[in-house]
Amino acid sequence: MNIFYAFSLGIVMGLSIAAPPGPINAMMAHESVRSSLHGTAVGAGAMTADFIFFWLTYFFKSIIPSSALIFFYFIGGAYMLYLAYGVLKIKGFKATIKGSYVKGLTTAIVNPYQISWWLTFGISMLQQFSVFIAPGFFTGIVIWIFSFPIIINKIGEKYVIGVKIFSFIVLLVFGIYILYQGIYALKI
């Protein structure tokens, strides 16, 4: 396999999990208004979850039951509603860099969509490219978790209320949708 091809494809795949709008990016945007380092810390927490999922998927891809995902719908949905409430109620920024990191890690580790990505696309990616995709994949995530907070920090100071409302709405919608998916999955 061509190393440059695997690295380039890995970057695209890393961006495919990191860049789409969702709860992590909403939290990154919210924290980035304070400082880009806080936003990056949220992204680094989520990347740590991806690192954990990468190895769990690599070693256990053949024995992961898809029915285990139902549990994460309820935990993830409830946690995202809690985060939405926190974004709406916060008067000032109190989180430390470590707190921002923990928020990113805990949100990502219970996010059913992130878990679903690993159980579908992640398994396929690892079957095709094995661990050789890892350097490019995590480079793509690193590019995102550094560039997105810097951009938001530069433009977000003017739009603090807008970023707060956007973050609240995204977390609320994802929380409700994820809980709905969990209820729907129980009926099947």
Coordinates of N, CA and C in Angstrom, one line a residue:
M1 N 0.8 -1.2 0.0 CA 0.0 0.0 0.0 C 0.9 1.2 0.0
N2 N 0.5 2.2 -0.8 CA 1.2 3.5 -0.9 C 1.1 4.2 0.4
I3 N 2.2 4.6 1.1 CA 2.2 5.3 2.4 C 1.5 6.7 2.3
F4 N 1.8 7.4 1.2 CA 1.2 8.7 1.0 C -0.3 8.6 0.8
Y5 N -0.7 7.6 0.1 CA -2.2 7.4 -0.1 C -2.9 7.1 1.2
A6 N -2.3 6.2 2.0 CA -2.9 5.8 3.3 C -2.9 7.0 4.2
F7 N -1.9 7.8 4.2 CA -1.8 9.0 5.1 C -2.9 10.0 4.6
S8 N -3.0 10.3 3.3 CA -3.9 11.3 2.8 C -5.4 10.8 3.1
L9 N -5.6 9.6 2.8 CA -7.0 9.0 3.0 C -7.3 9.0 4.5
G10 N -6.3 8.8 5.3 CA -6.5 8.8 6.8 C -6.9 10.2 7.3
I11 N -6.3 11.3 6.7 CA -6.6 12.7 7.0 C -8.1 12.9 6.7
V12 N -8.5 12.5 5.5 CA -9.9 12.7 5.1 C -10.8 11.9 6.1
M13 N -10.5 10.7 6.4 CA -11.3 10.0 7.3 C -11.3 10.6 8.7
G14 N -10.2 11.1 9.2 CA -10.2 11.8 10.5 C -11.0 13.0 10.5
L15 N -11.0 13.8 9.4 CA -11.9 15.0 9.3 C -13.3 14.5 9.2
S16 N -13.6 13.4 8.6 CA -15.0 12.9 8.5 C -15.7 12.6 9.8
I17 N -14.9 12.3 10.8 CA -15.5 12.1 12.1 C -15.4 13.4 13.0
A18 N -14.4 14.2 12.7 CA -14.2 15.4 13.6 C -15.0 16.7 13.1
A19 N -15.1 16.8 11.8 CA -15.7 18.1 11.3 C -17.2 18.3 11.2
P20 N -18.0 17.2 11.1 CA -19.4 17.4 10.9 C -20.0 18.1 12.2
P21 N -21.0 18.9 12.0 CA -21.7 19.5 13.1 C -22.3 18.5 14.1
G22 N -22.1 18.7 15.3 CA -22.6 17.8 16.3 C -22.3 18.3 17.7
P23 N -22.5 17.4 18.7 CA -22.3 17.9 20.1 C -20.8 18.3 20.4
I24 N -19.9 17.6 19.9 CA -18.5 17.9 20.2 C -18.1 19.3 19.6
N25 N -18.5 19.5 18.4 CA -18.2 20.8 17.7 C -19.0 21.9 18.4
A26 N -20.2 21.6 18.9 CA -20.9 22.7 19.6 C -20.2 23.0 20.9
M27 N -19.7 22.0 21.6 CA -19.0 22.3 22.8 C -17.7 23.0 22.5
M28 N -17.0 22.6 21.5 CA -15.7 23.2 21.1 C -16.0 24.7 20.8
A29 N -17.0 25.0 20.0 CA -17.4 26.4 19.7 C -17.6 27.2 21.0
H30 N -18.4 26.6 21.8 CA -18.8 27.3 23.1 C -17.5 27.6 23.9
E31 N -16.7 26.6 24.1 CA -15.4 26.8 24.8 C -14.4 27.7 24.1
S32 N -14.4 27.7 22.8 CA -13.5 28.5 22.0 C -13.7 30.0 22.1
V33 N -14.9 30.4 22.5 CA -15.2 31.8 22.7 C -14.3 32.3 23.8
R34 N -14.1 31.5 24.8 CA -13.3 31.9 25.9 C -11.8 31.9 25.5
S35 N -11.4 30.8 24.9 CA -10.0 30.7 24.4 C -9.9 29.5 23.5
S36 N -9.1 29.6 22.5 CA -9.0 28.5 21.5 C -8.4 27.3 22.2
L37 N -7.6 27.5 23.3 CA -7.1 26.4 24.0 C -8.1 25.6 24.7
H38 N -9.2 26.2 25.3 CA -10.3 25.5 25.9 C -11.0 24.7 24.8
G39 N -11.3 25.3 23.6 CA -11.9 24.5 22.6 C -11.1 23.4 22.1
T40 N -9.8 23.5 22.0 CA -8.9 22.5 21.6 C -8.9 21.4 22.6
A41 N -9.0 21.7 23.9 CA -9.0 20.7 25.0 C -10.3 19.8 24.9
V42 N -11.4 20.4 24.5 CA -12.6 19.6 24.3 C -12.3 18.6 23.1
G43 N -11.8 19.1 22.0 CA -11.5 18.3 20.9 C -10.4 17.2 21.2
A44 N -9.5 17.5 22.1 CA -8.5 16.6 22.5 C -9.1 15.5 23.3
G45 N -10.1 15.8 24.1 CA -10.8 14.8 24.9 C -11.6 13.9 24.0
A46 N -12.2 14.5 23.0 CA -13.0 13.6 22.0 C -12.0 12.8 21.2
M47 N -10.8 13.3 20.9 CA -9.8 12.5 20.1 C -9.3 11.4 21.0
T48 N -9.2 11.6 22.3 CA -8.8 10.5 23.2 C -9.9 9.4 23.1
A49 N -11.2 9.7 23.1 CA -12.2 8.7 22.9 C -12.0 8.0 21.6
D50 N -11.7 8.7 20.5 CA -11.5 8.1 19.2 C -10.3 7.1 19.3
F51 N -9.3 7.5 20.0 CA -8.1 6.7 20.2 C -8.5 5.4 20.9
I52 N -9.3 5.5 21.9 CA -9.8 4.3 22.6 C -10.7 3.4 21.7
F53 N -11.6 4.1 21.0 CA -12.5 3.4 20.0 C -11.7 2.7 18.9
F54 N -10.6 3.4 18.4 CA -9.8 2.9 17.4 C -9.2 1.5 17.8
W55 N -8.6 1.4 19.0 CA -8.0 0.2 19.4 C -9.1 -0.9 19.8
L56 N -10.2 -0.4 20.4 CA -11.2 -1.4 20.7 C -11.8 -2.0 19.5
T57 N -12.0 -1.2 18.5 CA -12.5 -1.7 17.2 C -11.5 -2.6 16.5
Y58 N -10.2 -2.2 16.6 CA -9.2 -3.0 15.9 C -9.1 -4.4 16.5
F59 N -9.1 -4.5 17.9 CA -8.9 -5.7 18.5 C -10.2 -6.6 18.7
F60 N -11.4 -5.9 18.8 CA -12.6 -6.6 19.1 C -13.7 -6.5 18.0
K61 N -13.3 -6.0 16.8 CA -14.3 -5.8 15.8 C -15.2 -6.9 15.4
S62 N -14.7 -8.1 15.6 CA -15.6 -9.3 15.2 C -16.5 -9.7 16.3
I63 N -16.4 -9.2 17.6 CA -17.2 -9.7 18.6 C -18.1 -8.6 19.3
I64 N -18.1 -7.4 18.7 CA -18.9 -6.3 19.2 C -20.3 -6.4 18.8
P65 N -21.3 -6.6 19.8 CA -22.7 -6.7 19.4 C -23.3 -5.4 19.2
S66 N -24.0 -5.3 18.1 CA -24.7 -4.0 17.7 C -25.8 -3.6 18.7
S67 N -26.3 -4.6 19.4 CA -27.3 -4.4 20.4 C -26.8 -3.6 21.6
A68 N -25.5 -3.6 21.9 CA -24.9 -2.8 23.0 C -25.1 -1.3 22.8
L69 N -25.3 -0.9 21.6 CA -25.5 0.5 21.2 C -26.7 1.1 21.9
I70 N -27.7 0.4 22.1 CA -29.0 0.9 22.7 C -28.7 1.6 24.1
F71 N -27.8 1.0 24.9 CA -27.4 1.5 26.2 C -26.9 2.9 26.0
F72 N -26.1 3.1 25.0 CA -25.4 4.4 24.8 C -26.4 5.5 24.3
Y73 N -27.5 5.1 23.7 CA -28.5 6.1 23.3 C -29.1 6.8 24.5
F74 N -29.4 6.1 25.5 CA -30.0 6.7 26.7 C -29.0 7.5 27.5
I75 N -27.8 7.0 27.7 CA -26.8 7.7 28.5 C -26.3 8.9 27.7
G76 N -26.0 8.7 26.4 CA -25.6 9.8 25.5 C -26.6 10.9 25.4
G77 N -27.9 10.5 25.2 CA -29.0 11.5 25.0 C -29.2 12.3 26.3
A78 N -29.2 11.7 27.4 CA -29.4 12.4 28.7 C -28.2 13.3 29.0
Y79 N -27.0 12.8 28.7 CA -25.8 13.6 28.9 C -25.8 14.9 28.1
M80 N -26.2 14.7 26.8 CA -26.2 15.9 25.9 C -27.3 16.9 26.3
L81 N -28.4 16.4 26.9 CA -29.4 17.4 27.4 C -28.9 18.1 28.6
Y82 N -28.1 17.4 29.4 CA -27.5 18.0 30.6 C -26.5 19.1 30.1
L83 N -25.7 18.8 29.1 CA -24.7 19.8 28.6 C -25.5 21.0 28.0
A84 N -26.6 20.7 27.3 CA -27.4 21.8 26.7 C -27.8 22.8 27.8
Y85 N -28.3 22.2 28.9 CA -28.8 23.0 30.0 C -27.6 23.8 30.6
G86 N -26.5 23.2 30.7 CA -25.3 23.9 31.2 C -24.9 25.0 30.3
V87 N -24.9 24.8 29.0 CA -24.6 25.9 28.1 C -25.5 27.1 28.2
L88 N -26.8 26.8 28.4 CA -27.8 27.8 28.5 C -27.7 28.6 29.8
K89 N -27.4 27.9 30.9 CA -27.4 28.5 32.2 C -26.1 29.2 32.6
I90 N -25.0 28.9 31.9 CA -23.7 29.4 32.3 C -23.7 30.9 32.1
K91 N -23.2 31.6 33.2 CA -23.1 33.1 33.1 C -21.7 33.5 32.7
G92 N -20.7 32.8 33.1 CA -19.4 33.0 32.7 C -18.7 31.7 32.5
F93 N -17.5 31.7 32.1 CA -16.7 30.5 31.8 C -16.0 30.1 33.1
K94 N -16.3 28.9 33.6 CA -15.6 28.5 34.8 C -14.7 27.3 34.6
A95 N -14.9 26.6 33.5 CA -14.2 25.4 33.2 C -12.7 25.6 33.0
T96 N -11.9 24.7 33.6 CA -10.4 24.8 33.4 C -10.1 24.0 32.1
I97 N -8.9 24.1 31.7 CA -8.5 23.3 30.5 C -8.8 21.8 30.7
K98 N -8.4 21.4 31.9 CA -8.7 20.0 32.2 C -10.2 19.6 32.2
G99 N -11.0 20.6 32.7 CA -12.4 20.4 32.7 C -13.0 20.3 31.3
S100 N -12.5 21.1 30.4 CA -12.9 21.1 29.0 C -12.5 19.8 28.3
Y101 N -11.3 19.3 28.7 CA -10.8 18.0 28.1 C -11.8 16.9 28.6
V102 N -12.1 16.9 29.9 CA -13.0 15.9 30.4 C -14.4 15.9 29.8
K103 N -14.9 17.1 29.6 CA -16.2 17.3 28.9 C -16.1 16.6 27.5
G104 N -15.1 16.9 26.7 CA -14.9 16.3 25.4 C -14.8 14.8 25.5
L105 N -14.1 14.3 26.4 CA -13.9 12.9 26.5 C -15.2 12.2 26.9
T106 N -15.9 12.7 27.9 CA -17.1 12.0 28.4 C -18.2 12.1 27.4
T107 N -18.3 13.2 26.7 CA -19.3 13.4 25.6 C -19.1 12.4 24.5
A108 N -17.8 12.3 24.1 CA -17.5 11.4 23.0 C -17.6 9.9 23.3
I109 N -17.3 9.6 24.6 CA -17.3 8.2 24.9 C -18.7 7.6 25.1
V110 N -19.7 8.5 25.3 CA -21.1 8.0 25.4 C -21.9 8.4 24.2
N111 N -21.3 9.1 23.2 CA -22.0 9.5 22.0 C -22.3 8.4 21.1
P112 N -23.6 8.0 20.9 CA -24.0 6.9 20.1 C -23.6 7.1 18.6
Y113 N -23.5 8.3 18.2 CA -23.1 8.5 16.8 C -21.7 8.2 16.6
Q114 N -20.9 8.6 17.5 CA -19.4 8.3 17.4 C -19.2 6.8 17.5
I115 N -19.9 6.2 18.4 CA -19.8 4.7 18.6 C -20.3 4.0 17.3
S116 N -21.4 4.5 16.7 CA -21.9 4.0 15.5 C -20.9 4.1 14.3
W117 N -20.3 5.3 14.3 CA -19.3 5.5 13.3 C -18.2 4.5 13.4
W118 N -17.8 4.2 14.6 CA -16.7 3.1 14.7 C -17.2 1.7 14.4
L119 N -18.5 1.5 14.8 CA -19.0 0.1 14.5 C -19.3 -0.1 13.0
T120 N -19.4 0.9 12.2 CA -19.7 0.8 10.8 C -18.4 1.2 10.0
F121 N -18.3 2.5 9.8 CA -17.2 3.0 9.0 C -15.8 2.7 9.6
G122 N -15.7 2.7 10.9 CA -14.4 2.5 11.6 C -14.0 1.0 11.3
I123 N -14.9 0.1 11.5 CA -14.6 -1.3 11.2 C -14.2 -1.5 9.8
S124 N -14.9 -0.9 8.8 CA -14.5 -1.0 7.4 C -13.2 -0.4 7.2
M125 N -12.9 0.8 7.7 CA -11.6 1.4 7.6 C -10.5 0.5 8.1
L126 N -10.7 -0.1 9.2 CA -9.6 -0.9 9.8 C -9.4 -2.2 9.0
Q127 N -10.5 -2.8 8.5 CA -10.4 -4.0 7.7 C -9.7 -3.7 6.4
Q128 N -9.8 -2.5 5.8 CA -9.2 -2.2 4.5 C -7.7 -1.8 4.7
F129 N -7.5 -1.0 5.8 CA -6.1 -0.4 5.9 C -5.4 -0.8 7.2
S130 N -6.0 -1.5 8.1 CA -5.4 -1.9 9.3 C -4.9 -0.7 10.1
V131 N -3.8 -0.8 10.9 CA -3.3 0.3 11.7 C -2.6 1.3 10.9
F132 N -2.3 1.0 9.6 CA -1.5 1.9 8.7 C -2.3 3.2 8.5
I133 N -3.6 3.2 8.7 CA -4.4 4.4 8.5 C -4.3 5.4 9.7
A134 N -3.8 4.9 10.9 CA -3.8 5.7 12.1 C -3.1 7.0 12.0
P135 N -1.9 7.1 11.5 CA -1.2 8.4 11.5 C -2.0 9.5 10.7
G136 N -2.5 9.1 9.6 CA -3.3 10.1 8.8 C -4.6 10.4 9.5
F137 N -5.2 9.4 10.0 CA -6.5 9.6 10.7 C -6.4 10.6 11.8
F138 N -5.5 10.3 12.7 CA -5.3 11.2 13.9 C -4.8 12.6 13.5
T139 N -4.0 12.7 12.4 CA -3.6 14.0 11.9 C -4.8 14.8 11.4
G140 N -5.7 14.2 10.8 CA -6.9 14.9 10.3 C -7.7 15.4 11.5
I141 N -7.8 14.6 12.6 CA -8.5 15.1 13.8 C -7.7 16.3 14.4
V142 N -6.4 16.1 14.5 CA -5.6 17.2 15.1 C -5.7 18.5 14.3
I143 N -5.7 18.4 13.0 CA -5.9 19.6 12.2 C -7.2 20.3 12.6
W144 N -8.3 19.5 12.7 CA -9.6 20.1 13.1 C -9.6 20.7 14.5
I145 N -9.1 19.9 15.4 CA -9.2 20.4 16.8 C -8.3 21.6 17.1
F146 N -7.4 21.9 16.2 CA -6.6 23.1 16.4 C -7.2 24.3 15.6
S147 N -7.6 24.0 14.3 CA -8.0 25.1 13.4 C -9.4 25.6 13.8
F148 N -10.4 24.7 14.1 CA -11.7 25.1 14.4 C -11.8 26.1 15.6
P149 N -11.2 25.7 16.7 CA -11.2 26.7 17.8 C -10.6 28.0 17.6
I150 N -9.5 28.0 16.8 CA -8.8 29.3 16.5 C -9.8 30.2 15.7
I151 N -10.4 29.6 14.7 CA -11.4 30.4 13.9 C -12.6 30.9 14.7
I152 N -13.1 30.0 15.5 CA -14.3 30.4 16.4 C -13.8 31.5 17.4
N153 N -12.6 31.4 17.9 CA -12.1 32.4 18.9 C -12.0 33.7 18.2
K154 N -11.5 33.7 17.0 CA -11.3 35.0 16.3 C -12.6 35.7 15.9
I155 N -13.6 34.9 15.5 CA -14.9 35.5 15.1 C -15.9 35.5 16.2
G156 N -15.8 34.5 17.2 CA -16.8 34.3 18.2 C -16.9 35.4 19.2
E157 N -15.9 36.2 19.5 CA -16.0 37.2 20.5 C -17.1 38.2 20.1
K158 N -17.3 38.4 18.8 CA -18.4 39.3 18.4 C -19.7 38.7 18.5
Y159 N -19.8 37.4 18.5 CA -21.0 36.6 18.4 C -21.2 35.7 19.6
V160 N -20.8 36.1 20.8 CA -20.9 35.2 22.0 C -22.3 34.6 22.1
I161 N -23.3 35.5 22.1 CA -24.7 35.0 22.3 C -25.1 34.0 21.2
G162 N -24.7 34.3 19.9 CA -25.0 33.4 18.8 C -24.3 32.1 19.0
V163 N -23.1 32.0 19.4 CA -22.4 30.8 19.6 C -23.0 30.0 20.8
K164 N -23.4 30.7 21.8 CA -24.1 30.1 23.0 C -25.4 29.5 22.5
I165 N -26.2 30.2 21.8 CA -27.5 29.7 21.3 C -27.3 28.5 20.3
F166 N -26.3 28.7 19.4 CA -26.0 27.6 18.5 C -25.6 26.3 19.3
S167 N -24.7 26.5 20.2 CA -24.3 25.3 21.0 C -25.4 24.7 21.8
F168 N -26.3 25.5 22.4 CA -27.5 25.0 23.1 C -28.4 24.2 22.1
I169 N -28.7 24.8 21.0 CA -29.7 24.1 20.1 C -29.1 22.8 19.6
V170 N -27.8 22.8 19.2 CA -27.2 21.6 18.6 C -27.2 20.5 19.7
L171 N -26.8 20.8 20.9 CA -26.8 19.8 22.0 C -28.2 19.3 22.3
L172 N -29.2 20.3 22.4 CA -30.6 19.9 22.7 C -31.2 19.0 21.6
V173 N -31.0 19.4 20.4 CA -31.5 18.6 19.2 C -30.9 17.2 19.2
F174 N -29.6 17.1 19.4 CA -28.9 15.8 19.4 C -29.3 15.0 20.6
G175 N -29.5 15.6 21.7 CA -29.9 14.9 22.9 C -31.3 14.3 22.7
I176 N -32.2 15.1 22.3 CA -33.6 14.6 22.0 C -33.6 13.5 20.9
Y177 N -32.9 13.8 19.9 CA -32.9 12.8 18.8 C -32.2 11.5 19.2
I178 N -31.2 11.5 20.0 CA -30.5 10.3 20.4 C -31.5 9.5 21.4
L179 N -32.1 10.2 22.3 CA -33.1 9.5 23.2 C -34.2 8.9 22.3
Y180 N -34.7 9.6 21.3 CA -35.7 9.1 20.4 C -35.2 7.8 19.7
Q181 N -34.0 7.8 19.3 CA -33.4 6.7 18.6 C -33.3 5.5 19.6
G182 N -33.0 5.8 20.8 CA -33.0 4.7 21.8 C -34.3 4.1 22.1
I183 N -35.3 4.9 22.2 CA -36.7 4.4 22.4 C -37.2 3.6 21.2
Y184 N -36.8 4.2 20.0 CA -37.2 3.5 18.7 C -36.5 2.1 18.6
A185 N -35.2 2.1 19.1 CA -34.5 0.8 19.0 C -35.0 -0.2 20.0
L186 N -35.6 0.2 21.1 CA -36.2 -0.7 22.0 C -37.5 -1.4 21.4
K187 N -38.2 -0.7 20.6 CA -39.4 -1.2 20.0 C -39.1 -2.2 18.9
I188 N -38.0 -2.2 18.4 CA -37.6 -3.1 17.2 C -37.3 -4.5 17.8

